[in-house]
mmCIF file of C-alpha atoms in Angstrom:
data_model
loop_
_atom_site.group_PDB
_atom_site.id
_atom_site.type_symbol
_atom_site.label_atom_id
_atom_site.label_comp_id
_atom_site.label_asym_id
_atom_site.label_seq_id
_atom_site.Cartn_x
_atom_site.Cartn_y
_atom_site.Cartn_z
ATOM 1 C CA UNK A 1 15.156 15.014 -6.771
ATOM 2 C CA UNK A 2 11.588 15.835 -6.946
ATOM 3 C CA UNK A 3 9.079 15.000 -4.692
ATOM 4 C CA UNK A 4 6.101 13.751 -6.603
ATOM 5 C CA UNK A 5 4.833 10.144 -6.033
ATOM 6 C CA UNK A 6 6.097 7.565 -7.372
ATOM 7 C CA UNK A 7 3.608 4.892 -9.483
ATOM 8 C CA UNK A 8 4.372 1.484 -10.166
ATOM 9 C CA UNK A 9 2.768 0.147 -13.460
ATOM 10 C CA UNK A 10 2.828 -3.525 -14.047
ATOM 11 C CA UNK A 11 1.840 -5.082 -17.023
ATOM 12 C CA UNK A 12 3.231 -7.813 -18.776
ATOM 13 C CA UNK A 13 2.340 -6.251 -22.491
ATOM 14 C CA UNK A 14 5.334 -3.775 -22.383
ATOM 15 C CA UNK A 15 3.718 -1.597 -25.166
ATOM 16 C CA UNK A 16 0.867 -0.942 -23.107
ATOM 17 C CA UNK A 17 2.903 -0.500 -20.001
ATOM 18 C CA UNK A 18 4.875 2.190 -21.681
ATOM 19 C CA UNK A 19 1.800 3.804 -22.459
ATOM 20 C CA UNK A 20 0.327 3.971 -19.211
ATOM 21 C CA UNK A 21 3.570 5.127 -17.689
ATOM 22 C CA UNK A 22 3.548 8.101 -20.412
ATOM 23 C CA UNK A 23 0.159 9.154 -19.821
ATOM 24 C CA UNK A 24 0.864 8.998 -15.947
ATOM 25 C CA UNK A 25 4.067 11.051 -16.694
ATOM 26 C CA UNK A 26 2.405 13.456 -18.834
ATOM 27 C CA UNK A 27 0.615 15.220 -15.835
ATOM 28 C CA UNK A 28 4.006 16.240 -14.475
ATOM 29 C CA UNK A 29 2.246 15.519 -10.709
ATOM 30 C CA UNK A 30 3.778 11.641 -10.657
ATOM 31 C CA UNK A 31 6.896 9.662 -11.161
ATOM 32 C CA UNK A 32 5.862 6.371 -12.893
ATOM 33 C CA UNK A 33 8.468 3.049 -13.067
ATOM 34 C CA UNK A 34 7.258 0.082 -15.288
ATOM 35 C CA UNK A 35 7.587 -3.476 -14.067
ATOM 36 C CA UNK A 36 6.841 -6.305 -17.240
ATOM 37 C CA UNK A 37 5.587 -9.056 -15.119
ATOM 38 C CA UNK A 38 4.571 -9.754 -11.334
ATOM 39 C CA UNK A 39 7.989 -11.034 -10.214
ATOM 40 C CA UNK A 40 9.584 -8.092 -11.830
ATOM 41 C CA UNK A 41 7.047 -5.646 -9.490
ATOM 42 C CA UNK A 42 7.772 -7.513 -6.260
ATOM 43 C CA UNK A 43 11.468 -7.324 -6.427
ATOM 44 C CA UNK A 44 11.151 -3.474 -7.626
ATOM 45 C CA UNK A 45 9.154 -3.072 -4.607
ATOM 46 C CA UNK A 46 12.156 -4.274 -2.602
ATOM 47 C CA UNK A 47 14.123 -2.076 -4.142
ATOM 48 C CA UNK A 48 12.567 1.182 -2.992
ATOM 49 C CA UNK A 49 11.919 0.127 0.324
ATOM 50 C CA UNK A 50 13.033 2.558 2.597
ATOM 51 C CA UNK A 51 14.843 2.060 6.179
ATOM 52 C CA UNK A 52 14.969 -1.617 5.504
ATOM 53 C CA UNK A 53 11.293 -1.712 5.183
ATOM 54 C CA UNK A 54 10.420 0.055 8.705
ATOM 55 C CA UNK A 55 8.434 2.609 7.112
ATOM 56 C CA UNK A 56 6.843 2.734 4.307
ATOM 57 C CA UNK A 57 7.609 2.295 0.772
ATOM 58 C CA UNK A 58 8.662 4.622 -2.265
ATOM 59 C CA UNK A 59 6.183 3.567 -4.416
ATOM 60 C CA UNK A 60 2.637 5.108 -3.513
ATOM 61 C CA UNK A 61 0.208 3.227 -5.531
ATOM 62 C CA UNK A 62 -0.106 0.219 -8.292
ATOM 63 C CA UNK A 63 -1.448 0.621 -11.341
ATOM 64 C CA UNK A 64 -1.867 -3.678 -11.789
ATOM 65 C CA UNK A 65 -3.121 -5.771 -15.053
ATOM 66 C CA UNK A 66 -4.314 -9.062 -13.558
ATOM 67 C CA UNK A 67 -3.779 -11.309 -16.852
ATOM 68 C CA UNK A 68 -0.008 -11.802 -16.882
ATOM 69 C CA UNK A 69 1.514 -14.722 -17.724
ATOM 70 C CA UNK A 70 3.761 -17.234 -14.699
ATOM 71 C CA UNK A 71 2.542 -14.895 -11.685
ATOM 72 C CA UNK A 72 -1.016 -13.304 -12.280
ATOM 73 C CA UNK A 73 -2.276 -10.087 -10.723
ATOM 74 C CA UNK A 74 -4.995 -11.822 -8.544
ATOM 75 C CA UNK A 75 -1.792 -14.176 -6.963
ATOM 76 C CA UNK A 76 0.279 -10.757 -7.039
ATOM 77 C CA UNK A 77 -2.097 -8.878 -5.510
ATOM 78 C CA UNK A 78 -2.410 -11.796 -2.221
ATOM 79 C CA UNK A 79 1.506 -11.401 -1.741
ATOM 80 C CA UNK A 80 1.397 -8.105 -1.655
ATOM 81 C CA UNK A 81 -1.509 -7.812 0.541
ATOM 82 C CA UNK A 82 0.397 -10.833 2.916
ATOM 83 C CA UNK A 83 4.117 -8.985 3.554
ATOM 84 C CA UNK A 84 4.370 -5.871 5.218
ATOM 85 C CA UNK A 85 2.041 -3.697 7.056
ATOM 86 C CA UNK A 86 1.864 -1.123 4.800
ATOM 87 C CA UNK A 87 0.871 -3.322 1.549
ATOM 88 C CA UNK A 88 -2.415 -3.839 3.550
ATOM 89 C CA UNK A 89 -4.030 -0.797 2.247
ATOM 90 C CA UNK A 90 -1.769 0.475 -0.319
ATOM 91 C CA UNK A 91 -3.679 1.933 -3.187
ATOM 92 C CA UNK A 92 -3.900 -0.539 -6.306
ATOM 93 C CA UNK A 93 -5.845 0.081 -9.080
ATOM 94 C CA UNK A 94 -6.586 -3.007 -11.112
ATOM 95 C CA UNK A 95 -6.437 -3.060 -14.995
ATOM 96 C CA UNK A 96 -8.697 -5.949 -16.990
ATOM 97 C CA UNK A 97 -9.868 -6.662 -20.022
ATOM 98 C CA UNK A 98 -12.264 -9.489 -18.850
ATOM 99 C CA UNK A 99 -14.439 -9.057 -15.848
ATOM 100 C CA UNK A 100 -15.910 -12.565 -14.034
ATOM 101 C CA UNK A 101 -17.123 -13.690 -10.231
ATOM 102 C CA UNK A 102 -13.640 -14.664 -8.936
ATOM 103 C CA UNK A 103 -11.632 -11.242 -10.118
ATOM 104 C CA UNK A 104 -14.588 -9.430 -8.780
ATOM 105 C CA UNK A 105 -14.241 -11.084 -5.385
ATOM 106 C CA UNK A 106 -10.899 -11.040 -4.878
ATOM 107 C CA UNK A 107 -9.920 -7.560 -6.016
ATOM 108 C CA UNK A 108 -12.567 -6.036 -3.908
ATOM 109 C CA UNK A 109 -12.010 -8.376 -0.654
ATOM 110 C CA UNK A 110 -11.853 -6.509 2.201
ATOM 111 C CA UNK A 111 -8.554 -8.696 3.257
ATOM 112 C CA UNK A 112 -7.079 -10.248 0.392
ATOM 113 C CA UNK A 113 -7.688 -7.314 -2.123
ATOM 114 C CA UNK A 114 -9.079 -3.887 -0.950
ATOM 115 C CA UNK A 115 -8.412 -2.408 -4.486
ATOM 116 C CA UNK A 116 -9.041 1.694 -4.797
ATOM 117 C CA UNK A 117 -10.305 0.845 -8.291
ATOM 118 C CA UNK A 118 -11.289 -1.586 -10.962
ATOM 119 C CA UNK A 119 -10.909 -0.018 -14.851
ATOM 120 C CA UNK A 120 -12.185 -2.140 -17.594
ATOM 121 C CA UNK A 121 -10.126 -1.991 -20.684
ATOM 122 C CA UNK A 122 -9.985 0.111 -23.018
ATOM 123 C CA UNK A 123 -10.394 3.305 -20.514
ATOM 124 C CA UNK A 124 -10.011 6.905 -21.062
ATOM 125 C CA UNK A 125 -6.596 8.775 -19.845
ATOM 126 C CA UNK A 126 -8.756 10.990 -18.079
ATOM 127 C CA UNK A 127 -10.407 7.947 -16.479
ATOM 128 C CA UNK A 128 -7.151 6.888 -15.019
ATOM 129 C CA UNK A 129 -5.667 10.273 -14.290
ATOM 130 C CA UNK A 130 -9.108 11.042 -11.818
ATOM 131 C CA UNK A 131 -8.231 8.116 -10.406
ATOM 132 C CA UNK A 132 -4.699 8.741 -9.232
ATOM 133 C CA UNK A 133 -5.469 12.136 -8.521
ATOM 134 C CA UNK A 134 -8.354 10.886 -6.247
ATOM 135 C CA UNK A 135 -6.209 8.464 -4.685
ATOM 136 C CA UNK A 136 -3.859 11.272 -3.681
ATOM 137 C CA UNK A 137 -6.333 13.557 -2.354
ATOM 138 C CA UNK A 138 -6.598 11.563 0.452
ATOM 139 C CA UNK A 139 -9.961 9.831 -1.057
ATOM 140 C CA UNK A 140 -9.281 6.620 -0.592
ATOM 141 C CA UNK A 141 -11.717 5.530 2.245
ATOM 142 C CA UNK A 142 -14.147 6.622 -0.198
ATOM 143 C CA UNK A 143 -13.123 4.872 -3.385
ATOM 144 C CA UNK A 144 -12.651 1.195 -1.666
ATOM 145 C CA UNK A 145 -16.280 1.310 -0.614
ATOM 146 C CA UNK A 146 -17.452 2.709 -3.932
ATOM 147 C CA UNK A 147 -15.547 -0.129 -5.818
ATOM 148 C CA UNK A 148 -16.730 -2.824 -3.548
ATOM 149 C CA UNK A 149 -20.379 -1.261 -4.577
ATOM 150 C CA UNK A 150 -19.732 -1.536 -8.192
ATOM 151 C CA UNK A 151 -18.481 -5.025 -7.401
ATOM 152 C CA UNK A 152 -21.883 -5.831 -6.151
ATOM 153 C CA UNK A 153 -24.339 -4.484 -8.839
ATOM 154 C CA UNK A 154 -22.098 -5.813 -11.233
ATOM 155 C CA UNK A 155 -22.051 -9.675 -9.364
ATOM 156 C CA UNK A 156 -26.016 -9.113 -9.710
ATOM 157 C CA UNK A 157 -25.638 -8.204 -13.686
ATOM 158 C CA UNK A 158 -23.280 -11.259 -14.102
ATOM 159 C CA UNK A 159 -26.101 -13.331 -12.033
ATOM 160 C CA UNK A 160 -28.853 -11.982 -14.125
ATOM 161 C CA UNK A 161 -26.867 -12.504 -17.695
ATOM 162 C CA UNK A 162 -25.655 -16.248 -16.263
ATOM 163 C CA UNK A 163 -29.673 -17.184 -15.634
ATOM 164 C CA UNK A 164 -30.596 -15.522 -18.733
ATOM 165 C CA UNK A 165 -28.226 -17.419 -20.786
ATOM 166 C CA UNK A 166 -29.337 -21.040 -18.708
ATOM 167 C CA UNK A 167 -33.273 -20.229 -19.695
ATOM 168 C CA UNK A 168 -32.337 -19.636 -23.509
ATOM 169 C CA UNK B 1 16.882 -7.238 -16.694
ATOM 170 C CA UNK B 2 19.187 -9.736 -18.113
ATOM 171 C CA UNK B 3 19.711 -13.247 -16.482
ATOM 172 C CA UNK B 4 23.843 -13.137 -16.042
ATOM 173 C CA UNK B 5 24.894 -16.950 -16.055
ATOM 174 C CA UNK B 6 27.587 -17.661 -13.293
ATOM 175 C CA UNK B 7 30.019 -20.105 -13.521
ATOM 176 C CA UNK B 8 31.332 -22.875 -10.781
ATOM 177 C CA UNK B 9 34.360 -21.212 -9.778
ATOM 178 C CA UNK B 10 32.469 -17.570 -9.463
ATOM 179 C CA UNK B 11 30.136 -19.438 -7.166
ATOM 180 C CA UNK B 12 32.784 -20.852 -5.255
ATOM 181 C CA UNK B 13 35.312 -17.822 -4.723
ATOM 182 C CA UNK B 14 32.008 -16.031 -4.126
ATOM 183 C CA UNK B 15 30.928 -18.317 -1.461
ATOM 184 C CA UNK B 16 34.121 -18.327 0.090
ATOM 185 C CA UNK B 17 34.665 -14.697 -0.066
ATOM 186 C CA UNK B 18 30.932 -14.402 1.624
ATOM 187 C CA UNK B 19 31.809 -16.234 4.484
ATOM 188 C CA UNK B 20 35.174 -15.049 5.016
ATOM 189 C CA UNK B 21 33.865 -11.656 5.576
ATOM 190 C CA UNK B 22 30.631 -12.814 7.650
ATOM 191 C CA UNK B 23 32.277 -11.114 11.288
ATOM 192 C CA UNK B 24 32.353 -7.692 9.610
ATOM 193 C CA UNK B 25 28.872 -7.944 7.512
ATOM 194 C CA UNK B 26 27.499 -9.432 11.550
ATOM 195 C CA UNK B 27 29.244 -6.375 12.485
ATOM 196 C CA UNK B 28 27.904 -4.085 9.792
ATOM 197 C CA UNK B 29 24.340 -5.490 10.589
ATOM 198 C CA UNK B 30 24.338 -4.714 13.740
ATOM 199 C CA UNK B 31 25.411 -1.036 13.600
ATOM 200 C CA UNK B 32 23.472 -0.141 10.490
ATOM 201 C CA UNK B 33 20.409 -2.460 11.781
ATOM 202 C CA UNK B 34 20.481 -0.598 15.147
ATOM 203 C CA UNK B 35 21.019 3.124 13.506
ATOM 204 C CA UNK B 36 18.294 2.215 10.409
ATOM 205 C CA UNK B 37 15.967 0.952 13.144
ATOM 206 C CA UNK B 38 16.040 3.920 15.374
ATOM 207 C CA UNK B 39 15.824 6.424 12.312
ATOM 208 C CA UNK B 40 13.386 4.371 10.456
ATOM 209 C CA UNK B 41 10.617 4.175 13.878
ATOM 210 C CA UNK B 42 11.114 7.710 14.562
ATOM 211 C CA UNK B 43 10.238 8.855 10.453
ATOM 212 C CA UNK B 44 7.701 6.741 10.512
ATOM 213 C CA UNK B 45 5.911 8.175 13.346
ATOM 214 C CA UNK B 46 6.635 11.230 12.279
ATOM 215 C CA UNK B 47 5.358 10.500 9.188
ATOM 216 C CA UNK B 48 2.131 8.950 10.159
ATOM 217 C CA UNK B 49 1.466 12.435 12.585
ATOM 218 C CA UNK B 50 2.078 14.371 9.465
ATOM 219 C CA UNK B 51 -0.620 12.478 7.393
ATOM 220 C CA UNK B 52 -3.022 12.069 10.423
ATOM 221 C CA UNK B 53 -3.246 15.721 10.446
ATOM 222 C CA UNK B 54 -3.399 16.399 6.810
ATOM 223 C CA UNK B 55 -6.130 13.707 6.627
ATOM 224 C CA UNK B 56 -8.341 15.124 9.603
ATOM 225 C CA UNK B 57 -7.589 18.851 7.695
ATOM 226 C CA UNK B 58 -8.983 17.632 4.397
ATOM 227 C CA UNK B 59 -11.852 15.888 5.940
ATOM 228 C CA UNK B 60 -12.838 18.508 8.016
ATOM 229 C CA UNK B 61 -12.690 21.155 4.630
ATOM 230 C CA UNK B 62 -14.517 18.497 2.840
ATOM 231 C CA UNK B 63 -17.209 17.174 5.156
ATOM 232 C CA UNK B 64 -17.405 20.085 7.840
ATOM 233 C CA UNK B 65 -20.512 18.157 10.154
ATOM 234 C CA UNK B 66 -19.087 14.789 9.976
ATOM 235 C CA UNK B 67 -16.778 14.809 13.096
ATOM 236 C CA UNK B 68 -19.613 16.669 14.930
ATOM 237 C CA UNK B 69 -22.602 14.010 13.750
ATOM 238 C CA UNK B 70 -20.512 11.666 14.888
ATOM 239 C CA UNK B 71 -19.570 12.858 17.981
ATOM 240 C CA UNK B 72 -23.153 13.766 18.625
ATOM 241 C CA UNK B 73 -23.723 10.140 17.718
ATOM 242 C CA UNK B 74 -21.635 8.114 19.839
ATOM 243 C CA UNK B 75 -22.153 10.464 23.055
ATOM 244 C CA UNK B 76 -26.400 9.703 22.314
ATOM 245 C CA UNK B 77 -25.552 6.399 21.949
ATOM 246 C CA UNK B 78 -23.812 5.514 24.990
ATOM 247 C CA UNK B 79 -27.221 6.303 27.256
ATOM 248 C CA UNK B 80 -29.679 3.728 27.513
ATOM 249 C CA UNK B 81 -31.632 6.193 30.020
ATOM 250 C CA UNK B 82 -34.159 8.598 28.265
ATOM 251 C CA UNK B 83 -33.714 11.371 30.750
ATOM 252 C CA UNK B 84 -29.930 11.527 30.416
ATOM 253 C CA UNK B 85 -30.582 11.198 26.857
ATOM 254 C CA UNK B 86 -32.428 14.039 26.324
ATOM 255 C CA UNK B 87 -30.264 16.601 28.825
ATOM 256 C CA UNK B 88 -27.594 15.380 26.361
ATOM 257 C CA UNK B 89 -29.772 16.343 23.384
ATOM 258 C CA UNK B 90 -30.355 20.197 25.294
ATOM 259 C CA UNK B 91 -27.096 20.346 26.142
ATOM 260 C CA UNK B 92 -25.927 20.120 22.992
ATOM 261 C CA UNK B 93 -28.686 22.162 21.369
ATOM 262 C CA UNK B 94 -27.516 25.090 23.785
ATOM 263 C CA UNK B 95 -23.975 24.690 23.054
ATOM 264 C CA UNK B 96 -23.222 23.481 26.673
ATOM 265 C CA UNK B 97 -21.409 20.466 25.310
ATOM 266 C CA UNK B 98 -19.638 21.000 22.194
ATOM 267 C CA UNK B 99 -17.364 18.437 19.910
ATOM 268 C CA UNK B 100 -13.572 18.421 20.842
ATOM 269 C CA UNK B 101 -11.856 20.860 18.374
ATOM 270 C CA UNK B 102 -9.068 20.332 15.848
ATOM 271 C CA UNK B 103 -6.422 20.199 18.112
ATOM 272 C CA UNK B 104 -8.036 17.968 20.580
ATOM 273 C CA UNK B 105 -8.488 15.602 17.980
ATOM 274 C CA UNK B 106 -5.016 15.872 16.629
ATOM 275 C CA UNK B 107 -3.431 15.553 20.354
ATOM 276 C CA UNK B 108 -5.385 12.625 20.661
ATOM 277 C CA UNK B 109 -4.166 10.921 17.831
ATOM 278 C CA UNK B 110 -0.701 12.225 18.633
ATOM 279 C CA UNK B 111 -0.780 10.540 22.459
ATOM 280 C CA UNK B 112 -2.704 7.747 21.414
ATOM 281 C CA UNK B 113 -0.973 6.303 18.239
ATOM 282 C CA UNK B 114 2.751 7.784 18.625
ATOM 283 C CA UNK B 115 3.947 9.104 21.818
ATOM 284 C CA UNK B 116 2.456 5.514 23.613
ATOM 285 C CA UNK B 117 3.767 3.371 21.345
ATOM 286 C CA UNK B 118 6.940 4.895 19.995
ATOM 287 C CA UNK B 119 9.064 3.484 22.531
ATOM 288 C CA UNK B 120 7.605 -0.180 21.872
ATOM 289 C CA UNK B 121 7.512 0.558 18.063
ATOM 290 C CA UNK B 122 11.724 1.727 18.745
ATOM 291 C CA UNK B 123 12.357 -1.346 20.689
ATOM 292 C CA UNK B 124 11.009 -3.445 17.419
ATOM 293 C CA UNK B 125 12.837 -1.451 15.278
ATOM 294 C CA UNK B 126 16.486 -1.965 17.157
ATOM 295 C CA UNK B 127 15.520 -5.999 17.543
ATOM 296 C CA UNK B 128 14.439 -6.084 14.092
ATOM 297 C CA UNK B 129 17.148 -3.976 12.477
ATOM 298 C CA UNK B 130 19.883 -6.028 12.437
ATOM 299 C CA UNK B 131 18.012 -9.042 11.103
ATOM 300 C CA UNK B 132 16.692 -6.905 8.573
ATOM 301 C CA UNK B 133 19.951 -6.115 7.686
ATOM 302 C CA UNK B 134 21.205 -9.623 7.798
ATOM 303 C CA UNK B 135 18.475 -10.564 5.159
ATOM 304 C CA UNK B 136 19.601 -7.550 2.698
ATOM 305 C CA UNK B 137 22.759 -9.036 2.800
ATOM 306 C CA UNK B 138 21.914 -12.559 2.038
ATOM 307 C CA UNK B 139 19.668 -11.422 -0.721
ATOM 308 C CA UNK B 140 22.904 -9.384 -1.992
ATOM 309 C CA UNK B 141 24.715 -12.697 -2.273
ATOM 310 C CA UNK B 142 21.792 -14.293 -3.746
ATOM 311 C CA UNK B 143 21.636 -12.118 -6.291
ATOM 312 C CA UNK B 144 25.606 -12.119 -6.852
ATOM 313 C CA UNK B 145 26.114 -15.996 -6.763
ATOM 314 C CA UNK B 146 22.896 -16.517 -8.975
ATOM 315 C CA UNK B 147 22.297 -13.437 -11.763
ATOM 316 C CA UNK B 148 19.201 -12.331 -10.594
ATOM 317 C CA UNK B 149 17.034 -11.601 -7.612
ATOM 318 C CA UNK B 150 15.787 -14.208 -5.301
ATOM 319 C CA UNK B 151 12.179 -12.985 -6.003
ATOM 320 C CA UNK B 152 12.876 -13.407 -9.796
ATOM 321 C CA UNK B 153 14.086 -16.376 -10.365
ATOM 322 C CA UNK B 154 14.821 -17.290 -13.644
ATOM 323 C CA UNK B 155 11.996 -16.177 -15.494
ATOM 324 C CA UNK B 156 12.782 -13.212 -17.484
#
């Protein structure tokens, strides 16, 4: 059995899913499971726990796409963040398409959120791979605060374009 | 996954099957629950130990001042007095108080965060193991009487 991490991917659009897991798998340093929707995730989650959930889980990080259809990543991402100790700070790197205000706040809460990273779509592999690889190196102190700082020059972009757009 | 459909008399022999061997599962629970609970505490201290160190070796290759700034830091800034402030300041200058080393640190996180409250942590962990248990078990039947997990429902 090896040893490497293991990665949960969750995205509802199982082709892109797939890919993610590949490129994750492709380093040979991770072991990647897919989940195709939020629901899916949580009860995969309760399938690796390990000693009944006294200690902490199998799965080592989240790789998370926050438009999915019945549960959504933001509502995901609050149950997580509300069961066990351990889902308090476990690494989650969010996947979007679309960024506004309220996925900005959320993701990079401090309670509700606390995510390692926020990648716009389309990304790079090598984006995502620095990411993980970050995350595993033990830099993940660093890479909350850094996010939350992105979160705020970007909320003063998305102020800026909204007052912009109101003077037009 | 696929959503098995499960007909009345499944449910019911099911049901009836569940209950008849509830005094073993309790049983079960409470061996398992105990055992799990004892094992699962004492890995997860050990555990945490093992990353504690690892973390406080990486940060100290990475960012070799940091522990001492900040040790400098919160010793200054415990003095209000400006005379005690600056012995503190000469002191350290001429190396006649130096940061705790590596090992202090990692004893002190050892005594602190494990050895203290392992025994409280192991008392949650036999109280809590059982019920744990209990709740696998339930969720086992859930899943049995009903196709799919209780955190599913029916939607894929």
């Amino acid at each position: 059995m090896s040893s490497n991490p293991l990665i949960l991917v969750v995205d509802d659009e199982k082709p892109m899913a797939d890919k993610i897991a590949e490129i994750i798998k492709m380093t040979n340093r991770y072991n990647v499971i897919t989940a195709y929707g939020a629901h899916e995730a949580i009860d995969l989650i309760d399938n690796n726990k390990r000693f009944l959930g006294l200690t902490d889980n199998k799965i080592k990080c989240i790789i998370l796409d926050l438009k999915m259809p019945e549960m959504d990543g933001l509502q995901f991402l609050k149950r997580l963040r509300h069961t066990e100790a351990w889902f308090k700070l476990m690494p989650v790197i969010v996947l979007t398409a679309f960024e506004d205000e309220e996925k900005l706040q959320v993701t990079t809460n401090p309670v509700i959120g606390n995510v390692a990273a926020y990648l716009k779509k389309p990304f790079k592999k090598e984006e995502l791979i620095d990411t993980i690889d970050r995350i595993f190196h033990d830099e993940i102190g660093h890479m909350i605060d850094e996010t939350r700082e992105k979160k705020y020059k970007r909320l003063d972009e998305l102020e800026a374009e909204k007052k912009k757009s109101q003077g037009q | 996954m696929c959503n098995m459909k499960r007909g009345f008399w499944f449910k019911f022999g099911f049901i009836i099957f569940a209950v008849a061997i509830l005094p073993i599962v309790l049983a079960w629970c409470l061996f398992y629950g105990v055992i799990i609970g004892i094992v699962g505490i004492t890995v997860d201290r050990y555990e945490y130990v093992r990353k504690i160190i690892k973390q406080d070796v990486i940060c100290r290759i990475k960012y070799p001042s940091w522990q001492k700034e900040k040790w400098e830091a919160s010793l200054l800034g415990n003095t209000n007095n400006a005379k005690e402030r600056n012995e503190l300041e000469t002191a350290i200058k001429e190396g006649r108080r130096k940061p705790p080393g590596m090992l202090g640190d990692i004893i002190i996180n050892i005594l602190l965060f494990s050895i203290i409250f392992y025994p409280f942590l192991l008392i949650w962990g036999i109280v809590t193991g059982p019920i744990r248990a209990g709740i696998e078990y339930y969720k086992w039947c859930y899943k049995t009487i009903n196709g799919y997990s209780i955190y599913a429902k029916e939607v894929w």
